[in-house]
Tab-separated table of C-alpha atoms in Angstrom:
chain	number	residue	atom	x	y	z
A	1	MET	CA	68.849	1.201	124.497
A	2	LYS	CA	69.522	2.989	122.044
A	3	LEU	CA	73.286	4.426	122.363
A	4	VAL	CA	75.020	6.778	120.297
A	5	TYR	CA	78.427	8.048	119.787
A	6	PHE	CA	80.214	11.386	117.978
A	7	ALA	CA	83.566	12.433	116.847
A	8	TRP	CA	86.443	10.645	118.067
A	9	VAL	CA	84.776	8.658	120.921
A	10	ARG	CA	82.471	7.902	117.375
A	11	GLU	CA	85.803	7.206	115.463
A	12	ARG	CA	87.479	4.696	118.633
A	13	VAL	CA	83.774	2.319	119.191
A	14	GLY	CA	83.911	2.043	115.376
A	15	LYS	CA	80.859	2.883	114.942
A	16	THR	CA	77.574	5.956	115.114
A	17	ASP	CA	75.434	4.130	116.717
A	18	GLU	CA	73.878	0.793	118.374
A	19	ASP	CA	71.190	-0.717	120.406
A	20	LEU	CA	72.201	-2.909	122.686
A	21	GLU	CA	70.563	-4.852	125.980
A	22	VAL	CA	71.598	-3.563	129.582
A	23	PRO	CA	71.720	-5.779	132.046
A	24	GLU	CA	69.770	-5.360	134.967
A	25	GLY	CA	72.086	-3.985	137.712
A	26	ILE	CA	73.198	-1.409	135.310
A	27	ALA	CA	71.990	1.727	136.752
A	28	THR	CA	74.055	4.340	135.973
A	29	VAL	CA	76.129	6.572	133.450
A	30	ALA	CA	78.846	5.155	135.251
A	31	ASP	CA	77.853	1.931	135.671
A	32	LEU	CA	77.170	1.680	131.716
A	33	VAL	CA	80.281	3.059	131.020
A	34	ARG	CA	81.895	-0.420	133.085
A	35	TRP	CA	79.504	-2.434	131.321
A	36	LEU	CA	80.568	-1.332	127.861
A	37	LYS	CA	84.874	-0.877	128.579
A	38	GLY	CA	83.951	-4.448	129.002
A	39	ARG	CA	82.595	-5.639	126.191
A	40	GLY	CA	85.804	-4.692	123.790
A	41	GLU	CA	89.082	-2.942	122.886
A	42	GLU	CA	87.512	-0.539	121.097
A	43	TYR	CA	85.030	0.525	123.716
A	44	GLU	CA	88.231	0.799	126.340
A	45	TYR	CA	90.259	2.185	123.637
A	46	ALA	CA	86.778	4.785	123.940
A	47	PHE	CA	86.358	5.089	127.850
A	48	GLU	CA	90.227	4.598	129.344
A	49	ASN	CA	90.316	8.429	130.366
A	50	ASP	CA	87.990	8.493	132.877
A	51	GLY	CA	85.673	12.129	133.332
A	52	ILE	CA	87.008	13.230	129.771
A	53	VAL	CA	83.818	11.514	127.747
A	54	ARG	CA	80.684	13.656	127.958
A	55	ALA	CA	76.748	11.415	128.111
A	56	ALA	CA	73.583	12.633	127.202
A	57	ILE	CA	70.229	11.159	127.952
A	58	ASP	CA	68.018	12.119	125.430
A	59	HIS	CA	69.917	15.064	124.414
A	60	VAL	CA	70.098	16.632	128.136
A	61	HIS	CA	73.378	16.652	129.823
A	62	VAL	CA	74.490	14.605	132.492
A	63	LYS	CA	76.733	13.070	134.795
A	64	PRO	CA	78.432	10.059	135.561
A	65	GLU	CA	76.127	9.404	138.424
A	66	ALA	CA	72.604	10.002	136.534
A	67	PRO	CA	70.549	6.646	136.438
A	68	ILE	CA	69.963	5.438	133.111
A	69	ALA	CA	66.466	3.711	133.936
A	70	GLY	CA	63.700	4.781	131.408
A	71	ALA	CA	65.734	6.076	129.248
A	72	ARG	CA	65.247	6.164	124.636
A	73	GLU	CA	69.012	6.758	123.626
A	74	ILE	CA	72.253	7.934	125.457
A	75	ALA	CA	75.216	9.655	123.615
A	76	PHE	CA	79.532	10.024	124.505
A	77	PHE	CA	80.631	12.300	123.542
A	78	PRO	CA	84.226	14.958	123.790
A	79	PRO	CA	83.746	17.894	125.545
A	80	MET	CA	82.307	20.165	123.017
A	81	THR	CA	84.615	22.664	121.040
A	82	GLY	CA	82.010	24.719	119.150
A	83	GLY	CA	81.176	27.558	118.546
B	1	MET	CA	54.707	50.197	113.709
B	2	LYS	CA	53.801	46.779	115.591
B	3	GLY	CA	53.974	47.911	119.686
B	4	GLY	CA	54.238	44.709	121.406
B	5	SER	CA	58.076	43.873	123.792
B	6	ALA	CA	57.146	39.913	122.274
B	7	MET	CA	60.790	37.717	122.000
B	8	ALA	CA	61.479	35.863	118.982
B	9	ARG	CA	63.615	33.201	118.975
B	10	THR	CA	64.444	31.991	115.933
B	11	ILE	CA	67.767	29.148	116.487
B	12	ARG	CA	68.949	27.238	113.187
B	13	ILE	CA	71.325	24.061	112.577
B	14	GLN	CA	72.144	24.258	108.797
B	15	ALA	CA	74.884	23.554	106.908
B	16	GLU	CA	74.626	26.665	104.593
B	17	PRO	CA	75.436	30.416	104.999
B	18	PHE	CA	73.596	32.761	107.134
B	19	ASP	CA	72.952	36.494	106.358
B	20	VAL	CA	73.626	38.836	108.902
B	21	ALA	CA	71.525	41.989	107.334
B	22	GLY	CA	68.948	39.533	107.124
B	23	GLU	CA	68.392	37.890	110.203
B	24	THR	CA	69.484	41.093	111.852
B	25	ALA	CA	66.074	42.722	109.557
B	26	ALA	CA	64.449	40.076	110.607
B	27	LEU	CA	64.403	40.501	113.913
B	28	THR	CA	63.717	44.680	114.547
B	29	ARG	CA	61.398	44.680	110.880
B	30	GLY	CA	58.047	46.092	112.490
B	31	ARG	CA	59.460	46.600	115.835
B	32	ALA	CA	59.868	50.308	117.334
B	33	ASP	CA	60.698	48.377	120.887
B	34	ILE	CA	64.546	47.575	119.635
B	35	GLY	CA	67.582	50.324	120.597
B	36	ALA	CA	69.895	47.696	120.495
B	37	VAL	CA	70.891	44.839	118.909
B	38	VAL	CA	74.083	42.749	119.211
B	39	SER	CA	75.604	39.869	117.436
B	40	PHE	CA	79.095	37.377	117.342
B	41	MET	CA	79.571	35.839	114.371
B	42	GLY	CA	82.429	33.432	114.707
B	43	PHE	CA	84.262	32.630	111.858
B	44	CYS	CA	86.682	29.508	110.309
B	45	ARG	CA	90.798	30.821	111.098
B	46	ASP	CA	93.797	29.251	109.105
B	47	GLU	CA	95.597	28.880	112.865
B	48	GLY	CA	99.107	30.865	111.031
B	49	GLY	CA	98.962	29.453	108.158
B	50	ARG	CA	98.121	25.259	109.458
B	51	LEU	CA	94.042	25.072	107.806
B	52	THR	CA	92.586	24.918	104.934
B	53	ALA	CA	89.030	23.860	106.623
B	54	LEU	CA	87.120	22.958	110.174
B	55	GLU	CA	84.875	20.110	109.351
B	56	LEU	CA	81.846	20.646	112.616
B	57	GLU	CA	80.169	17.458	113.353
B	58	HIS	CA	77.631	18.147	116.353
B	59	TYR	CA	75.018	15.930	117.776
B	60	PRO	CA	71.681	16.797	116.048
B	61	GLY	CA	68.607	17.219	118.021
B	62	MET	CA	70.150	17.754	120.922
B	63	ALA	CA	72.188	20.598	119.706
B	64	GLU	CA	68.791	22.928	119.169
B	65	ALA	CA	67.113	21.797	122.446
B	66	GLU	CA	70.071	21.973	124.233
B	67	ILE	CA	70.446	25.857	122.251
B	68	ALA	CA	66.826	26.169	123.075
B	69	ARG	CA	67.593	25.918	126.979
B	70	ILE	CA	70.590	28.792	126.599
B	71	ALA	CA	68.210	30.811	125.341
B	72	GLU	CA	66.116	30.400	128.105
B	73	ARG	CA	68.535	31.131	130.578
B	74	ALA	CA	69.364	34.844	128.980
B	75	GLU	CA	65.916	35.550	128.075
B	76	SER	CA	64.541	34.960	132.445
B	77	ARG	CA	68.444	36.629	132.579
B	78	TRP	CA	68.030	40.194	130.876
B	79	PRO	CA	65.337	41.340	129.413
B	80	LEU	CA	65.555	40.714	125.291
B	81	LEU	CA	62.894	41.193	122.628
B	82	GLY	CA	65.132	38.936	120.299
B	83	LEU	CA	67.033	36.492	119.790
B	84	THR	CA	68.396	34.019	116.831
B	85	VAL	CA	71.347	31.029	117.044
B	86	ILE	CA	72.121	30.033	113.458
B	87	HIS	CA	75.448	27.157	113.761
B	88	ARG	CA	76.842	25.397	111.427
B	89	PHE	CA	78.051	22.602	110.590
B	90	GLY	CA	79.869	20.456	108.185
B	91	ARG	CA	83.385	21.653	106.613
B	92	LEU	CA	83.487	24.846	106.713
B	93	SER	CA	86.057	26.478	104.479
B	94	LEU	CA	88.330	29.215	105.914
B	95	GLY	CA	87.523	32.902	106.509
B	96	GLU	CA	84.108	31.005	106.655
B	97	GLU	CA	81.411	32.414	109.032
B	98	ILE	CA	80.616	29.433	111.380
B	99	VAL	CA	78.299	30.939	113.962
B	100	LEU	CA	75.763	33.783	114.111
B	101	VAL	CA	74.244	34.681	117.918
B	102	LEU	CA	72.298	38.663	117.528
B	103	ALA	CA	70.192	39.297	120.529
B	104	ALA	CA	67.525	42.351	120.970
B	105	SER	CA	66.861	44.117	123.830
B	106	ALA	CA	65.772	47.775	124.205
B	107	HIS	CA	68.929	49.534	125.548
B	108	ARG	CA	72.655	48.346	124.937
B	109	THR	CA	73.837	46.530	127.983
B	110	ALA	CA	71.347	43.973	127.599
B	111	ALA	CA	72.003	42.720	124.092
B	112	PHE	CA	76.599	43.065	124.325
B	113	GLU	CA	75.768	40.851	127.673
B	114	ALA	CA	73.115	38.774	126.430
B	115	ALA	CA	74.654	37.928	123.034
B	116	SER	CA	78.600	36.915	125.583
B	117	PHE	CA	76.247	34.610	127.989
B	118	LEU	CA	75.563	32.744	124.832
B	119	MET	CA	78.004	32.785	122.903
B	120	ASP	CA	80.231	31.339	126.010
B	121	TYR	CA	77.692	28.599	126.540
B	122	LEU	CA	77.473	27.805	123.108
B	123	LYS	CA	81.133	27.287	123.208
B	124	THR	CA	81.253	24.555	126.960
B	125	GLN	CA	77.573	23.077	126.009
B	126	ALA	CA	76.100	22.873	122.860
B	127	PRO	CA	77.140	19.541	120.852
B	128	PHE	CA	79.069	20.575	117.897
B	129	TRP	CA	82.165	19.373	117.428
B	130	LYS	CA	85.711	20.673	115.014
B	131	ARG	CA	88.125	19.332	113.335
B	132	GLU	CA	91.027	19.958	111.400
B	133	HIS	CA	92.059	19.611	107.872
B	134	LEU	CA	95.734	20.597	107.245
B	135	LYS	CA	97.180	22.551	105.063
B	136	ASP	CA	98.370	19.448	103.538
B	137	GLY	CA	95.511	17.466	102.533
B	138	THR	CA	95.348	14.860	105.602
B	139	VAL	CA	92.742	15.132	108.326
B	140	GLY	CA	94.263	16.352	111.151
B	141	ALA	CA	92.545	16.210	114.904
B	142	TRP	CA	89.952	17.188	116.417
B	143	VAL	CA	90.015	20.511	118.558
B	144	GLU	CA	90.233	20.148	121.835
B	145	ALA	CA	88.209	21.937	124.253
B	146	LYS	CA	90.112	25.370	126.398
B	147	GLU	CA	90.397	25.409	129.651
B	148	ALA	CA	89.752	29.504	128.740
B	149	ASP	CA	86.318	28.803	128.092
B	150	ASP	CA	85.542	26.376	130.227
B	151	ARG	CA	86.762	29.349	133.022
B	152	ALA	CA	84.905	32.403	130.796
B	153	VAL	CA	81.407	30.486	131.149
B	154	GLU	CA	82.096	29.906	135.224
B	155	ARG	CA	81.748	33.919	136.058
B	156	TRP	CA	77.922	33.294	135.176
B	157	GLY	CA	77.363	31.968	138.044
C	1	MET	CA	94.277	34.924	101.410
C	2	LYS	CA	96.281	37.672	103.133
C	3	GLY	CA	98.591	36.371	105.647
C	4	GLY	CA	98.526	39.406	106.919
C	5	SER	CA	97.485	41.035	111.247
C	6	ALA	CA	96.579	44.630	109.294
C	7	MET	CA	94.514	46.150	111.628
C	8	ALA	CA	91.910	47.292	109.169
C	9	ARG	CA	89.878	50.829	110.362
C	10	THR	CA	86.899	53.057	109.311
C	11	ILE	CA	84.641	55.822	110.477
C	12	ARG	CA	82.524	57.088	108.377
C	13	ILE	CA	79.292	60.302	109.339
C	14	GLN	CA	76.445	60.089	106.983
C	15	ALA	CA	73.628	60.825	106.644
C	16	GLU	CA	72.628	57.374	104.332
C	17	PRO	CA	71.947	53.779	105.869
C	18	PHE	CA	74.971	51.151	106.468
C	19	ASP	CA	74.659	47.177	105.275
C	20	VAL	CA	75.796	45.620	108.691
C	21	ALA	CA	77.053	42.409	105.664
C	22	GLY	CA	78.753	44.580	103.780
C	23	GLU	CA	81.232	46.339	106.659
C	24	THR	CA	81.018	42.565	107.586
C	25	ALA	CA	82.636	41.450	104.815
C	26	ALA	CA	84.727	43.929	103.929
C	27	LEU	CA	86.146	43.634	107.179
C	28	THR	CA	87.002	40.210	106.801
C	29	ARG	CA	87.403	39.611	102.555
C	30	GLY	CA	90.841	37.763	102.422
C	31	ARG	CA	91.578	37.242	105.883
C	32	ALA	CA	91.874	33.801	107.473
C	33	ASP	CA	93.232	34.919	111.218
C	34	ILE	CA	89.811	37.178	112.020
C	35	GLY	CA	88.023	34.575	114.475
C	36	ALA	CA	85.533	37.594	115.165
C	37	VAL	CA	83.270	39.533	115.064
C	38	VAL	CA	81.021	41.804	117.328
C	39	SER	CA	78.733	44.347	115.727
C	40	PHE	CA	76.335	46.735	117.303
C	41	MET	CA	73.843	48.595	116.235
C	42	GLY	CA	71.170	50.976	117.193
C	43	PHE	CA	67.716	51.637	116.321
C	44	CYS	CA	65.850	54.565	117.007
C	45	ARG	CA	63.575	53.262	119.023
C	46	ASP	CA	59.343	55.129	120.409
C	47	GLU	CA	60.117	55.381	123.350
C	48	GLY	CA	56.989	53.943	124.227
C	49	GLY	CA	54.712	55.158	121.536
C	50	ARG	CA	55.529	58.972	121.869
C	51	LEU	CA	58.795	59.796	119.213
C	52	THR	CA	57.823	59.298	115.570
C	53	ALA	CA	62.034	60.135	114.817
C	54	LEU	CA	64.980	61.151	116.187
C	55	GLU	CA	66.852	64.219	114.340
C	56	LEU	CA	70.664	63.625	114.867
C	57	GLU	CA	72.961	67.146	114.874
C	58	HIS	CA	77.407	66.476	114.837
C	59	TYR	CA	79.872	68.238	115.118
C	60	PRO	CA	81.247	67.370	110.892
C	61	GLY	CA	85.389	66.850	111.610
C	62	MET	CA	85.529	67.110	115.958
C	63	ALA	CA	83.008	63.604	114.485
C	64	GLU	CA	85.398	61.663	112.748
C	65	ALA	CA	88.333	62.673	115.340
C	66	GLU	CA	87.095	61.531	118.090
C	67	ILE	CA	85.693	58.559	117.323
C	68	ALA	CA	89.314	58.404	115.645
C	69	ARG	CA	90.887	58.683	119.299
C	70	ILE	CA	88.596	56.675	120.350
C	71	ALA	CA	89.093	53.927	117.608
C	72	GLU	CA	92.783	54.489	118.716
C	73	ARG	CA	92.948	53.413	122.398
C	74	ALA	CA	90.725	50.225	121.733
C	75	GLU	CA	93.201	49.293	119.731
C	76	SER	CA	95.767	49.929	121.602
C	77	ARG	CA	94.006	48.199	124.881
C	78	TRP	CA	93.379	44.953	122.611
C	79	PRO	CA	94.445	43.345	119.652
C	80	LEU	CA	91.992	44.027	116.684
C	81	LEU	CA	92.171	42.872	113.560
C	82	GLY	CA	89.602	45.530	112.385
C	83	LEU	CA	87.232	48.401	113.152
C	84	THR	CA	84.034	49.762	112.032
C	85	VAL	CA	82.922	52.584	112.740
C	86	ILE	CA	79.732	54.499	111.519
C	87	HIS	CA	77.633	57.289	112.788
C	88	ARG	CA	74.407	58.365	110.891
C	89	PHE	CA	73.196	62.314	111.306
C	90	GLY	CA	69.562	63.698	109.740
C	91	ARG	CA	66.575	62.009	110.587
C	92	LEU	CA	65.687	59.163	111.592
C	93	SER	CA	63.087	57.832	111.277
C	94	LEU	CA	61.579	54.398	113.849
C	95	GLY	CA	62.482	51.556	113.791
C	96	GLU	CA	65.983	52.815	111.401
C	97	GLU	CA	69.098	52.035	112.260
C	98	ILE	CA	71.793	54.929	113.280
C	99	VAL	CA	74.817	53.496	115.271
C	100	LEU	CA	77.012	50.661	113.962
C	101	VAL	CA	79.850	49.294	115.445
C	102	LEU	CA	81.940	46.336	113.993
C	103	ALA	CA	84.993	44.782	116.087
C	104	ALA	CA	87.307	41.956	114.746
C	105	SER	CA	89.815	40.037	116.668
C	106	ALA	CA	91.050	36.400	116.017
C	107	HIS	CA	89.063	35.362	119.850
C	108	ARG	CA	85.501	37.254	120.772
C	109	THR	CA	86.780	38.054	124.552
C	110	ALA	CA	89.068	40.712	122.603
C	111	ALA	CA	86.158	41.571	120.058
C	112	PHE	CA	83.637	41.867	122.852
C	113	GLU	CA	84.821	44.581	125.023
C	114	ALA	CA	86.156	46.778	122.472
C	115	ALA	CA	82.241	46.864	121.094
C	116	SER	CA	81.489	47.950	124.022
C	117	PHE	CA	83.801	50.118	125.028
C	118	LEU	CA	83.925	51.825	121.933
C	119	MET	CA	80.029	52.334	122.515
C	120	ASP	CA	80.266	53.835	125.681
C	121	TYR	CA	82.957	56.082	124.345
C	122	LEU	CA	80.712	56.987	121.247
C	123	LYS	CA	77.390	57.415	123.258
C	124	THR	CA	79.930	60.203	126.243
C	125	GLN	CA	82.349	61.758	124.037
C	126	ALA	CA	81.012	61.307	119.813
C	127	PRO	CA	79.686	64.956	119.623
C	128	PHE	CA	75.724	64.400	118.692
C	129	TRP	CA	73.332	65.674	119.619
C	130	LYS	CA	69.545	64.412	119.838
C	131	ARG	CA	66.094	65.629	119.276
C	132	GLU	CA	62.909	64.280	119.637
C	133	HIS	CA	60.442	63.883	116.723
C	134	LEU	CA	56.869	63.956	118.463
C	135	LYS	CA	53.705	61.856	116.947
C	136	ASP	CA	51.494	64.656	117.236
C	137	GLY	CA	53.623	66.518	114.894
C	138	THR	CA	56.243	68.915	117.350
C	139	VAL	CA	59.592	68.840	117.903
C	140	GLY	CA	60.536	68.138	121.207
C	141	ALA	CA	62.979	68.543	123.684
C	142	TRP	CA	67.010	67.882	122.590
C	143	VAL	CA	67.626	64.331	125.228
C	144	GLU	CA	69.032	64.877	128.137
C	145	ALA	CA	72.918	62.821	128.289
C	146	LYS	CA	72.373	59.485	131.541
C	147	GLU	CA	74.452	59.304	134.156
C	148	ALA	CA	73.903	56.137	133.374
C	149	ASP	CA	76.266	56.123	130.396
C	150	ASP	CA	79.262	58.048	132.317
C	151	ARG	CA	79.195	55.424	134.617
C	152	ALA	CA	79.550	53.068	132.075
C	153	VAL	CA	82.104	54.604	130.733
C	154	GLU	CA	83.730	54.922	133.801
C	155	ARG	CA	84.247	50.984	133.853
C	156	TRP	CA	87.545	51.090	131.646
C	157	GLY	CA	89.656	52.902	134.066
D	1	MET	CA	88.451	83.776	116.953
D	2	LYS	CA	86.266	81.376	115.335
D	3	LEU	CA	82.893	80.323	117.718
D	4	VAL	CA	81.050	76.965	116.570
D	5	TYR	CA	77.232	76.367	119.017
D	6	PHE	CA	75.360	72.993	118.385
D	7	ALA	CA	72.165	71.322	119.625
D	8	TRP	CA	70.949	73.952	122.637
D	9	VAL	CA	73.504	76.241	122.783
D	10	ARG	CA	74.022	77.315	119.444
D	11	GLU	CA	69.753	77.857	119.736
D	12	ARG	CA	70.127	80.065	122.445
D	13	VAL	CA	72.868	82.211	121.575
D	14	GLY	CA	71.285	81.896	117.813
D	15	LYS	CA	73.675	81.292	116.073
D	16	THR	CA	76.058	78.285	114.617
D	17	ASP	CA	79.209	80.056	114.008
D	18	GLU	CA	80.139	83.462	114.250
D	19	ASP	CA	84.075	85.052	114.075
D	20	LEU	CA	84.880	87.413	116.961
D	21	GLU	CA	88.059	89.115	118.366
D	22	VAL	CA	88.263	88.357	121.547
D	23	PRO	CA	90.495	90.991	124.168
D	24	GLU	CA	93.636	90.441	125.871
D	25	GLY	CA	93.618	89.297	128.671
D	26	ILE	CA	90.864	86.130	128.330
D	27	ALA	CA	93.045	83.237	128.307
D	28	THR	CA	91.389	80.714	129.218
D	29	VAL	CA	87.206	79.566	128.322
D	30	ALA	CA	86.176	79.352	130.941
D	31	ASP	CA	87.458	83.669	130.847
D	32	LEU	CA	85.471	83.399	127.081
D	33	VAL	CA	82.484	82.548	128.760
D	34	ARG	CA	82.612	84.958	131.370
D	35	TRP	CA	82.948	87.551	127.876
D	36	LEU	CA	80.370	86.120	126.703
D	37	LYS	CA	78.107	86.122	129.288
D	38	GLY	CA	78.110	89.891	129.389
D	39	ARG	CA	77.045	90.580	125.735
D	40	GLY	CA	74.110	89.874	125.942
D	41	GLU	CA	71.061	88.195	127.041
D	42	GLU	CA	71.206	85.280	125.024
D	43	TYR	CA	74.236	83.977	126.221
D	44	GLU	CA	73.063	84.263	129.473
D	45	TYR	CA	70.898	81.466	128.491
D	46	ALA	CA	72.848	79.676	126.441
D	47	PHE	CA	75.525	79.270	129.533
D	48	GLU	CA	72.935	80.034	132.538
D	49	ASN	CA	73.951	77.123	134.430
D	50	ASP	CA	77.485	76.737	135.475
D	51	GLY	CA	79.647	73.686	134.178
D	52	ILE	CA	76.487	71.960	131.532
D	53	VAL	CA	78.089	73.213	127.640
D	54	ARG	CA	80.628	71.731	127.425
D	55	ALA	CA	84.470	73.306	124.847
D	56	ALA	CA	86.147	71.761	122.248
D	57	ILE	CA	89.566	73.846	121.176
D	58	ASP	CA	90.023	72.568	117.317
D	59	HIS	CA	88.571	69.141	118.248
D	60	VAL	CA	89.808	68.594	120.793
D	61	HIS	CA	87.452	67.940	123.971
D	62	VAL	CA	88.803	70.388	127.174
D	63	LYS	CA	87.982	71.976	130.157
D	64	PRO	CA	86.844	75.068	132.235
D	65	GLU	CA	90.840	75.929	132.783
D	66	ALA	CA	92.505	75.272	128.923
D	67	PRO	CA	94.089	78.063	128.164
D	68	ILE	CA	92.188	79.477	124.732
D	69	ALA	CA	95.668	81.385	122.986
D	70	GLY	CA	96.530	80.147	119.744
D	71	ALA	CA	92.935	78.589	118.458
D	72	ARG	CA	91.356	78.985	115.297
D	73	GLU	CA	88.154	77.086	116.386
D	74	ILE	CA	85.681	77.232	119.711
D	75	ALA	CA	82.468	74.657	120.119
D	76	PHE	CA	80.686	75.337	122.368
D	77	PHE	CA	77.608	72.737	123.231
D	78	PRO	CA	75.628	69.686	125.459
D	79	PRO	CA	77.045	66.850	127.532
D	80	MET	CA	76.734	64.070	124.047
D	81	THR	CA	73.789	61.938	123.479
D	82	GLY	CA	74.536	60.494	119.840
D	83	GLY	CA	75.506	56.938	119.606
């Protein structure tokens, strides 16, 4: 599964993207965030404030409870500030 | 003169500046059914002298897709005859344009409302992030999302 | 970069076409306090194929004075940094532009509302009259004022 | 006193403007319209529907009850259709 990061989430994680084997039992975006936070301080830091970081699956905004099965690309980023 | 009421939609994410007159002409050329074009242009402000530039990061692929979804919602809500959204990325100096929205319709109310709707959703839904470049030459903070922008979106129901 | 928050106001009544990009540039040039410019452009429609042109008559002197009064009301109501109103007169062919309104502000809400306010008042208060030129070569009727335009003005209180 | 006419009011009156000596006792715009209607069919026709024709004194919109004393130029025209 490909993960991509943007803006300060990218800076905190320390990379723009990565390919990860996500273990069985990680069913939702929230599960994935929890699992990532257990993988190292950089993830802990990026996701430190619950509910701030947004997610998208295959270019579509999703909520934390969204299932990740079948996802090709999952993105994490701060609230948008374009326009 | 073409009489059709076809909806013309243009969405572009680019580093280069855009030309509002050229984009307006492209939207209206050869059409006699368009009575009103409302445009919004966003510019890089200095925030009271603090900034020298803004840097815009975006999510390629999703940015286009999300703007297309916002455009579809506007098109289903108002009788639009044309829609153009151009959003720039990269480093933009003070006074440079950041975003262009054009909404064309037979009458002014639909064009005004659609342009305003598009901007409210662009601000809060399109995957772009701004970072400040400060006058002292350092790179400043990422711009924080504003609650007022979330409230602005809520009024569209 | 000039830091001033001076209000730049341009009002012109002319037969010639205008250039929205040039007018926008004139409004924003050298300024880093303007974050948003909303424009309205009105175009000559064919009204379902009936028309070949519109002829616009105006009251010279009063047209400029009345638009200035409308502009003053907008400036006292919203924190505007610039305002441009250009209204054409004479014979305008299908697809030609009739009117341009530009409203500049630090933020988008003021610019959207002021541009919409200006158009509502221009339609009902500025001394201009449209007459139809028909496809068969004859001169048609004077356009009748719309109740919807009077109602649009009422919402501004 | 200079009177000016626009659009179909101008066409019905048959002139763009005229200088008139307005008699004593004609105090308001409504008085002036009534007096004009007595001057000929063309004025009768132009002002046939009460309350349709608008007036301006010296480039400012006025109501029928507005006094005309001191006016340099009084304009009559249909409801505006610009923009």
